[in-house]
PDB file of C-alpha atoms and ligand atoms in Angstrom:
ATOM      1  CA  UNK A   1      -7.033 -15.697  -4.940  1.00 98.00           C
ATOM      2  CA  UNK A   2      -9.772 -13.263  -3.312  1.00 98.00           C
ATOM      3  CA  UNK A   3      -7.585  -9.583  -3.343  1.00 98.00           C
ATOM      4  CA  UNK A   4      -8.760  -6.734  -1.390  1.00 98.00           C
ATOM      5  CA  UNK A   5      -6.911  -4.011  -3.493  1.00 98.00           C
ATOM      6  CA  UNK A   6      -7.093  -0.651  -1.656  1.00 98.00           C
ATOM      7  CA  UNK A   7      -6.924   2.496  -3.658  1.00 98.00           C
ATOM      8  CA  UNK A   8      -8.504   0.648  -6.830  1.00 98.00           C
ATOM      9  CA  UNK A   9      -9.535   3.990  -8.159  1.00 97.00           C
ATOM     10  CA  UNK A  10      -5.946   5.845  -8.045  1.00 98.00           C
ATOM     11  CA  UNK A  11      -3.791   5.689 -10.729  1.00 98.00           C
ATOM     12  CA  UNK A  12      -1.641   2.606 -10.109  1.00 98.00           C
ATOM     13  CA  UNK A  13      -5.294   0.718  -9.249  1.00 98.00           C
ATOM     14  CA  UNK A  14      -6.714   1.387 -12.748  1.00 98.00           C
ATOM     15  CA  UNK A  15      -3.519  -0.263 -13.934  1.00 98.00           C
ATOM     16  CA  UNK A  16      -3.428  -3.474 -11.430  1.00 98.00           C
ATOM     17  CA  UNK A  17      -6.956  -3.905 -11.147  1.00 98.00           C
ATOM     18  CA  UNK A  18      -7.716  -4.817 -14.562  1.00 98.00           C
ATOM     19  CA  UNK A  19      -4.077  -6.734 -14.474  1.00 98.00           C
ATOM     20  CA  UNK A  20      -4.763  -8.757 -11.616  1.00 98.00           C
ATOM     21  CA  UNK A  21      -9.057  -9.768 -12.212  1.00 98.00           C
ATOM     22  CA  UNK A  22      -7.262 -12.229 -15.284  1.00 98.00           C
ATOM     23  CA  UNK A  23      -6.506 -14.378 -12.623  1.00 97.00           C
ATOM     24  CA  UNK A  24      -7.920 -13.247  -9.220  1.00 98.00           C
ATOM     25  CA  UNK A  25     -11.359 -11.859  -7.476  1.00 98.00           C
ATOM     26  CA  UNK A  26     -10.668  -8.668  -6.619  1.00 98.00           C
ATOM     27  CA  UNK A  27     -12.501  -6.663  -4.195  1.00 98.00           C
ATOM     28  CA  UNK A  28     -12.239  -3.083  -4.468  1.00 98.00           C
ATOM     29  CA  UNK A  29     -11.887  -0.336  -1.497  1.00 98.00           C
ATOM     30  CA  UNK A  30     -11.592   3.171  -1.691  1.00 97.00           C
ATOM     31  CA  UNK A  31     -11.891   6.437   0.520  1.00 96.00           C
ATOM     32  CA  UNK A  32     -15.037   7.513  -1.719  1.00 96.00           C
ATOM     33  CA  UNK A  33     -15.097   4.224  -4.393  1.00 96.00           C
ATOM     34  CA  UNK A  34     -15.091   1.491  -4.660  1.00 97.00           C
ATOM     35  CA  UNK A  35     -16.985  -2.106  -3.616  1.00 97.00           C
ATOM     36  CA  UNK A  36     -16.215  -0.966  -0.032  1.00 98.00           C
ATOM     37  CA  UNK A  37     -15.317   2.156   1.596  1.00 97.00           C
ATOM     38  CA  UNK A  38     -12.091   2.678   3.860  1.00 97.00           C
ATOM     39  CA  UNK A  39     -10.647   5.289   5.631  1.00 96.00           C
ATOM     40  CA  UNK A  40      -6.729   4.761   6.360  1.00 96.00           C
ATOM     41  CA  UNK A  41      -6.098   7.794   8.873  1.00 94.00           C
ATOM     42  CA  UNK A  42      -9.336   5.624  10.718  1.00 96.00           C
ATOM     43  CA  UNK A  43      -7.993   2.255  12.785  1.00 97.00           C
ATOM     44  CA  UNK A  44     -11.893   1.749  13.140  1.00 98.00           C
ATOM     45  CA  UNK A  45     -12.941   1.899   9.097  1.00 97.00           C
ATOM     46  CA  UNK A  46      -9.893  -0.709   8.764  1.00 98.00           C
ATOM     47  CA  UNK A  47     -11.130  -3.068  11.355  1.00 98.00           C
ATOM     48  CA  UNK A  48     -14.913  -2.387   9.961  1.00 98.00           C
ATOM     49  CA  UNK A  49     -13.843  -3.133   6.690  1.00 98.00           C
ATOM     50  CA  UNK A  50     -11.911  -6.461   7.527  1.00 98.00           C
ATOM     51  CA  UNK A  51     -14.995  -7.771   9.673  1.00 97.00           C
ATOM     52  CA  UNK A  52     -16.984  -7.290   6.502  1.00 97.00           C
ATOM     53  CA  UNK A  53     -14.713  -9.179   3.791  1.00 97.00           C
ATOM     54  CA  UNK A  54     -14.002 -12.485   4.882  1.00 90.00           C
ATOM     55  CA  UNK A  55     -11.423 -14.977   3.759  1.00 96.00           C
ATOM     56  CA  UNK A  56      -8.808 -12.461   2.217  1.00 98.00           C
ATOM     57  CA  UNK A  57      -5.937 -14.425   0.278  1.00 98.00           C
ATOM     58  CA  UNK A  58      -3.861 -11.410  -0.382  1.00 98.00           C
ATOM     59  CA  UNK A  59      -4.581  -7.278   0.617  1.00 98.00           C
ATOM     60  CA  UNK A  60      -2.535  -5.055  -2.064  1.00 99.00           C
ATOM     61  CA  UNK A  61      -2.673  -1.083  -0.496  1.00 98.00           C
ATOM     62  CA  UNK A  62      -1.865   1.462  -2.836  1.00 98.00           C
ATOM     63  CA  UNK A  63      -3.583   4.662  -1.045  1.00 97.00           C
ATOM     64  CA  UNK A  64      -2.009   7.292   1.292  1.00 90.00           C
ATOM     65  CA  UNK A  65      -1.380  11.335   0.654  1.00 88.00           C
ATOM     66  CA  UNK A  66       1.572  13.316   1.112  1.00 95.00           C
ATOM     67  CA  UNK A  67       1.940  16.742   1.204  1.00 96.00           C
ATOM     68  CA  UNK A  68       4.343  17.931  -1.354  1.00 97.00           C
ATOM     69  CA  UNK A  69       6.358  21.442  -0.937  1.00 97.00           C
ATOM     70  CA  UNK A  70       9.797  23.001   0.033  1.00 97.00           C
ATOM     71  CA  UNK A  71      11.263  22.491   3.862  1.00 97.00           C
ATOM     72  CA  UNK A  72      10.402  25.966   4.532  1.00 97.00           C
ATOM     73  CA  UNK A  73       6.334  25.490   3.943  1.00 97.00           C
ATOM     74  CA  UNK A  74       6.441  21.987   5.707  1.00 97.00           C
ATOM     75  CA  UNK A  75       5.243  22.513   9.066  1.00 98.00           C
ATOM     76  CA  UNK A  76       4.111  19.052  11.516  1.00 98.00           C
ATOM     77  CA  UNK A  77       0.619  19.315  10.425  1.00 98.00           C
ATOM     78  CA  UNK A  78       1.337  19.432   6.710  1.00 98.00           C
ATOM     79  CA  UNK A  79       3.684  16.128   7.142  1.00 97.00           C
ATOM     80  CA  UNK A  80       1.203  14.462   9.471  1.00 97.00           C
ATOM     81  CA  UNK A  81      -1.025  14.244   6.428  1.00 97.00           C
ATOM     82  CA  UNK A  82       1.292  11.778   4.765  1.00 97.00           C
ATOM     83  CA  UNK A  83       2.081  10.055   8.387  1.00 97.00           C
ATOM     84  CA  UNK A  84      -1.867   9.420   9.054  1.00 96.00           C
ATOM     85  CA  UNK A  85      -2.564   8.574   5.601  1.00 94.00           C
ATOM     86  CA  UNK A  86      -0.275   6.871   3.941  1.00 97.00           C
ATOM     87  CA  UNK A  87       2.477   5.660   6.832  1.00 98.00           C
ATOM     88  CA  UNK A  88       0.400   4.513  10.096  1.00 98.00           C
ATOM     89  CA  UNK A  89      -2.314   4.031   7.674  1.00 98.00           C
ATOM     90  CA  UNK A  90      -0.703   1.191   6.437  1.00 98.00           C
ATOM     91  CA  UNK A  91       0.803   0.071   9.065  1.00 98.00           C
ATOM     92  CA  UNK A  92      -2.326  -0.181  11.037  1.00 98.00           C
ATOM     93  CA  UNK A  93      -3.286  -1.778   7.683  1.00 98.00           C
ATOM     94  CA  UNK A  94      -1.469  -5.060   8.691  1.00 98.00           C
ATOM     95  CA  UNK A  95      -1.579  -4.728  12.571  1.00 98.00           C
ATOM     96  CA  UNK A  96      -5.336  -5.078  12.177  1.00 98.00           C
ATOM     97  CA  UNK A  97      -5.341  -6.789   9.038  1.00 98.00           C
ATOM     98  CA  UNK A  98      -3.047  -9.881  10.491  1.00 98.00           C
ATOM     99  CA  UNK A  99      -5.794 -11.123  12.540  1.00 98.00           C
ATOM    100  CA  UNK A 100      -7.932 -11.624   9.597  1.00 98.00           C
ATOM    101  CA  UNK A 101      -6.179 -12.713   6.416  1.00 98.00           C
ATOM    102  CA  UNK A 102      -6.417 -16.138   5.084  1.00 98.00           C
ATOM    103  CA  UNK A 103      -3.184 -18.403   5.865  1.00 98.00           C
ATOM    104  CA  UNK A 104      -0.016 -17.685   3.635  1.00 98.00           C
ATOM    105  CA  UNK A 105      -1.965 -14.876   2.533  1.00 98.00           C
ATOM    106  CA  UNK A 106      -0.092 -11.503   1.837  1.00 98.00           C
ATOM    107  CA  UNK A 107       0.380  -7.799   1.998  1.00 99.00           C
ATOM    108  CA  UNK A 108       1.715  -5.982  -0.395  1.00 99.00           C
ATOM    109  CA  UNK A 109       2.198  -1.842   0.590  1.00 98.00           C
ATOM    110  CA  UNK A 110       3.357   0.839  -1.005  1.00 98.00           C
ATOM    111  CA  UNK A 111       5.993   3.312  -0.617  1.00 98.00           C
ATOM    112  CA  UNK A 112       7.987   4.933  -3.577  1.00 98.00           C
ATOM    113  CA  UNK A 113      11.337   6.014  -5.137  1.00 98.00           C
ATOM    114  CA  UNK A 114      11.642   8.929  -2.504  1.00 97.00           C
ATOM    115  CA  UNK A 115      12.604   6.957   0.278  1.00 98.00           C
ATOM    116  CA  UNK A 116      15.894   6.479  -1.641  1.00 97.00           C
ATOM    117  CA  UNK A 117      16.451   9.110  -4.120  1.00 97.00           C
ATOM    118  CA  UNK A 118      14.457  11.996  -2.851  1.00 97.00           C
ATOM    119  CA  UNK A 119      14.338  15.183  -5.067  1.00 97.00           C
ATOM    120  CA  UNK A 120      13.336  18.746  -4.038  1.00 98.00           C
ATOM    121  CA  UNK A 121      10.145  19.396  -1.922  1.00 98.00           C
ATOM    122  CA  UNK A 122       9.506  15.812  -1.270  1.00 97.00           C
ATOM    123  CA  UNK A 123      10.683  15.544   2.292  1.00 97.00           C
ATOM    124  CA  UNK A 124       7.100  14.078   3.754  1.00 97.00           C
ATOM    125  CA  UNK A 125       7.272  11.491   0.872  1.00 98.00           C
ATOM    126  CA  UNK A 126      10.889  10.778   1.460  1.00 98.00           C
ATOM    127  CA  UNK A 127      10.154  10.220   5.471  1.00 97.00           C
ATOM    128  CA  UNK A 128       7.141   8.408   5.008  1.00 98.00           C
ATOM    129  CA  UNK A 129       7.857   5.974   2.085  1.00 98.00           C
ATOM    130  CA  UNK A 130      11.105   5.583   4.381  1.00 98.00           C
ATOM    131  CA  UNK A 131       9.054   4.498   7.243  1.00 98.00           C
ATOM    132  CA  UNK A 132       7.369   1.963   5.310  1.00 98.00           C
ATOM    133  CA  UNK A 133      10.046   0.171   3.920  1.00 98.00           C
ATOM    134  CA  UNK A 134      11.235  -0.426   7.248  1.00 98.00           C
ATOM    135  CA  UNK A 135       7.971  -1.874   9.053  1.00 99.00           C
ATOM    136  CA  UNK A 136       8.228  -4.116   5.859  1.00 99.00           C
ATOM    137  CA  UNK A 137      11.248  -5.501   6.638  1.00 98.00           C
ATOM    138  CA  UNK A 138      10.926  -5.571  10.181  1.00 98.00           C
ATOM    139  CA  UNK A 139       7.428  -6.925  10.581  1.00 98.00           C
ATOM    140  CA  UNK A 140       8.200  -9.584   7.773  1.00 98.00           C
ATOM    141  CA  UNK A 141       9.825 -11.099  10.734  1.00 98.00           C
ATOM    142  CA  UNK A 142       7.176 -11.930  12.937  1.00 98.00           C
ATOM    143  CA  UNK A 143       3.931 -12.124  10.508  1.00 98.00           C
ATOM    144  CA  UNK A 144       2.487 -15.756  11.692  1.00 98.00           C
ATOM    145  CA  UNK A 145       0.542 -18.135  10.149  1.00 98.00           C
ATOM    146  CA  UNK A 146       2.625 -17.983   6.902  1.00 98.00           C
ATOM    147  CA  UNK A 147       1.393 -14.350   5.793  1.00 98.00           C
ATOM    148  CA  UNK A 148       4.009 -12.424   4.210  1.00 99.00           C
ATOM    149  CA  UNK A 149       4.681  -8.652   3.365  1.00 99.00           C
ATOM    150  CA  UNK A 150       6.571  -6.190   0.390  1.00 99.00           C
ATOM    151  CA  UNK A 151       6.545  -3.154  -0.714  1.00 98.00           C
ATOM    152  CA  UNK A 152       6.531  -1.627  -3.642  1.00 98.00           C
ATOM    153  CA  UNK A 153       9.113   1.174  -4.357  1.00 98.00           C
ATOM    154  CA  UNK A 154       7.743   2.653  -8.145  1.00 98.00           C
ATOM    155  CA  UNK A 155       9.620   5.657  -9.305  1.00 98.00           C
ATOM    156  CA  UNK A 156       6.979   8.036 -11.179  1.00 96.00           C
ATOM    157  CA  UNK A 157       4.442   5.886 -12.474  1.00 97.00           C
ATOM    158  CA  UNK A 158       3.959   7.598 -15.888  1.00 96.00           C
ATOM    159  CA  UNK A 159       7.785   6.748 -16.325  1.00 96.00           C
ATOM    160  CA  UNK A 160       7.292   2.789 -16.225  1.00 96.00           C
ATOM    161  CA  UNK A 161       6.281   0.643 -18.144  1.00 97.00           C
ATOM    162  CA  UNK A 162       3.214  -0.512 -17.188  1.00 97.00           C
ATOM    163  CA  UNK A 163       3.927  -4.429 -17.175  1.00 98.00           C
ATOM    164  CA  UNK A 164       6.757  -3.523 -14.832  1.00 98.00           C
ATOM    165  CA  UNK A 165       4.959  -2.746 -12.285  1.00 98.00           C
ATOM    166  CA  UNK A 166       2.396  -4.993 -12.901  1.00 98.00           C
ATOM    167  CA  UNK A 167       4.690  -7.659 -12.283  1.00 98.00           C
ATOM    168  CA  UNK A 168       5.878  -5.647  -9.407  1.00 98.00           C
ATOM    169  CA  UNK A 169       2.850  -6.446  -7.818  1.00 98.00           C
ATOM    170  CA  UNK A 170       2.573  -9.935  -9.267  1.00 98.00           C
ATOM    171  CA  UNK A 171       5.465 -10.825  -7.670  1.00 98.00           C
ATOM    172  CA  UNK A 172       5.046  -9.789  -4.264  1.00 98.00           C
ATOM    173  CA  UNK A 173       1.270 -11.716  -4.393  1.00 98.00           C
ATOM    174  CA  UNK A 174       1.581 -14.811  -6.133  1.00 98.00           C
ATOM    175  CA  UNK A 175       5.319 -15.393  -5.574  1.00 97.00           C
ATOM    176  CA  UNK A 176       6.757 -16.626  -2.148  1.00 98.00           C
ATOM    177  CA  UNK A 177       9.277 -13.432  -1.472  1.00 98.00           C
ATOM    178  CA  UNK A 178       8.646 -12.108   1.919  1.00 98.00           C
ATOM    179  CA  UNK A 179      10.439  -8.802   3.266  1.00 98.00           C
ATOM    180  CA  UNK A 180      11.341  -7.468   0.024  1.00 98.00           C
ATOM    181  CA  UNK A 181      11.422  -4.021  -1.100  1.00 98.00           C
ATOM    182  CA  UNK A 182      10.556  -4.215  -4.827  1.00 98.00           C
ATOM    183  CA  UNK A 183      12.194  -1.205  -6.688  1.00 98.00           C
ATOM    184  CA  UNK A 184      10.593  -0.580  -9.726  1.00 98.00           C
ATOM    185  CA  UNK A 185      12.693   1.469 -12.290  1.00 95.00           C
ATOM    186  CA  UNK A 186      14.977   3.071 -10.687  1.00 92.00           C
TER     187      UNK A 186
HETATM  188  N1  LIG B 201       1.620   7.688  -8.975  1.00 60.44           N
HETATM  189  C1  LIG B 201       2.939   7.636  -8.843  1.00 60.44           C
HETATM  190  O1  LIG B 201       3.710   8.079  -9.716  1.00 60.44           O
HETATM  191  C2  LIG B 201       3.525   7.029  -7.592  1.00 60.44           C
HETATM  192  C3  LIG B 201       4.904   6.738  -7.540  1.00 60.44           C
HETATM  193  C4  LIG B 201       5.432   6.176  -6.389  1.00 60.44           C
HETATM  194  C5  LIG B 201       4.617   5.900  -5.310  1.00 60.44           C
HETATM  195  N2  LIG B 201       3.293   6.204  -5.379  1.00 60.44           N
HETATM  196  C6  LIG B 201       2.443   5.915  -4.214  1.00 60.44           C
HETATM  197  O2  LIG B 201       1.483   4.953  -4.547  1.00 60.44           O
HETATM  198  C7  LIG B 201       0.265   5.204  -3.851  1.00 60.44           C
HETATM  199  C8  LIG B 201      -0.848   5.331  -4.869  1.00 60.44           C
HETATM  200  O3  LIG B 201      -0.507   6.339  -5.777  1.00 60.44           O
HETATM  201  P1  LIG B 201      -1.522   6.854  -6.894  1.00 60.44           P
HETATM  202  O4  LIG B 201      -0.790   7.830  -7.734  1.00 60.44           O
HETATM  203  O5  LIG B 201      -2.189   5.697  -7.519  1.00 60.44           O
HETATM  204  O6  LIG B 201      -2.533   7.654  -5.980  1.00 60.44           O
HETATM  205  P2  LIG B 201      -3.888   8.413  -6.392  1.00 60.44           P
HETATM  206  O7  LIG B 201      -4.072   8.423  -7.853  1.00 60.44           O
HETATM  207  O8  LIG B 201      -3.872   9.702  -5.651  1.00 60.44           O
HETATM  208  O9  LIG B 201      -5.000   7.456  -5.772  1.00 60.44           O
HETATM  209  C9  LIG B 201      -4.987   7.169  -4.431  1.00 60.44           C
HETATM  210  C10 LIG B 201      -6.137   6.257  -4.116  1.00 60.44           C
HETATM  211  O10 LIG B 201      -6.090   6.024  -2.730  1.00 60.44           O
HETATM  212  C11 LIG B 201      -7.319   6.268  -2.132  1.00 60.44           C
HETATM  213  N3  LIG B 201      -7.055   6.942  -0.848  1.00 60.44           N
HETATM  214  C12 LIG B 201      -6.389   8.089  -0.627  1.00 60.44           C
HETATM  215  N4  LIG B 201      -6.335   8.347   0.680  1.00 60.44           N
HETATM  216  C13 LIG B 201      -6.987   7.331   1.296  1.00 60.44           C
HETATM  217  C14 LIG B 201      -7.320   7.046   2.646  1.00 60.44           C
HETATM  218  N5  LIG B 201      -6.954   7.846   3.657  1.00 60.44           N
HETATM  219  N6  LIG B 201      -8.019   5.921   2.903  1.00 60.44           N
HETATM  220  C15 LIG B 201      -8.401   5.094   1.900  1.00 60.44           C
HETATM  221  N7  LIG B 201      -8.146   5.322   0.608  1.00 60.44           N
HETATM  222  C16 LIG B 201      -7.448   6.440   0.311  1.00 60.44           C
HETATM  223  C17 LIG B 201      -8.141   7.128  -3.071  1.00 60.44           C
HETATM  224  O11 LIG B 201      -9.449   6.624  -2.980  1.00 60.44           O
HETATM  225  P3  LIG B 201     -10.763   7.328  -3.633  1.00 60.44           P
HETATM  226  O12 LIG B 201     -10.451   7.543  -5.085  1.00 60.44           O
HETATM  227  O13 LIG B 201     -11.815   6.289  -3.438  1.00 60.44           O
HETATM  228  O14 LIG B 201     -10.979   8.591  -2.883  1.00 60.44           O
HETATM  229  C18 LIG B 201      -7.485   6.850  -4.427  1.00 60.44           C
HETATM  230  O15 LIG B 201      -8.210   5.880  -5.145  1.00 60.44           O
HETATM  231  C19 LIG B 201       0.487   6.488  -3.045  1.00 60.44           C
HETATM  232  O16 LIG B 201       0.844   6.136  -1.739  1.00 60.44           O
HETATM  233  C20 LIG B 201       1.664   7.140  -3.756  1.00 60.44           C
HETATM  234  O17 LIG B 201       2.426   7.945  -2.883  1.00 60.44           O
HETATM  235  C21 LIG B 201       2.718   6.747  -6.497  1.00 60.44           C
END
């Protein structure tokens, strides 16, 4: 499969990248590395970048910021960081991104263990990977042309085993699941 993995540079992309070229081309995009460069918070660097890869089996997202701190610090423009970034940037993600992929091709975003078991000064995380889970469940709905969409929930990354969430990922891109939350260790 050709995979546009976005965030290839982050921590969980150094793990899947290397993971996933065994069996796949994978196209790297990053805010500042990368093959190509993306911006999330930017509908028009999403569309740019979609124009300029063609014939995208599956597109694996693991970018987006959140601002982390106590409810007293968090003010809107401190959680608008993680909305931008990391909520409607992946969400625009797959608006855009649904007129281009290949058919039954995939998406495969990211959210995290805060959405269900939030701890202390995580409350932008805990809305946002929210948010996420629920466009995925929604929007696996009405994706057309056989394209499907997960998310990945990981708890702290350097608290899993790596092959776990490798075949986190795995599953959500070579399997057939579609609408599936994928909690990974917790
Ligand atoms: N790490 C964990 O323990 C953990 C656990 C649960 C969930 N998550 C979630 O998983 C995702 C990835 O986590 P991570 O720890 O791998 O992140 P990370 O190490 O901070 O890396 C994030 C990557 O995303 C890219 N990026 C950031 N903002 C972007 C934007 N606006 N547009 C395009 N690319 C952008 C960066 O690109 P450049 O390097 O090119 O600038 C970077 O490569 C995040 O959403 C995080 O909340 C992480």
């Amino acid at each position: 499969m050709k995979i546009l993995l976005i965030g290839a540079n982050g921590e969980i992309g150094k793990i899947l990248q290397p993971a996933l070229a065994k069996n796949h081309e994978i196209i790297s995009a990053g805010r500042t590395s990368g093959n190509f460069r993306i911006d999330l918070s930017d509908s028009n660097s999403i569309e740019k970048l979609f124009e300029e890869i063609k014939n995208i089996d599956a597109c694996i997202c693991v970018a987006g910021d959140c601002y982390t701190g106590d409810l007293l610090s968090l003010d809107e423009k401190k959680l608008n960081i993680g909305i931008e970034n990391k909520l409607l940037g992946q969400i625009n993600l797959v608006l855009i991104g649904q007129k281009y992929l290949n058919d039954n091709g995939s998406f495969t975003l990211t959210s995290g263990k805060m959405a269900d078991k939030p701890v202390k000064n995580n409350i932008s995380k805990a809305i946002v990977n929210g948010g996420i889970n629920s466009f995925v469940l929604a929007a696996s709905l009405e994706l057309e042309r056989g394209i499907r969409i997960n998310a990945i929930s990981p708890a702290k990354v350097s608290d899993i085993p790596i092959q776990d969430l490798i075949n986190a990922y795995n599953k959500s891109v070579e399997g057939i699941i579609n609408g599936e939350i994928i909690k990974v260790n917790y």
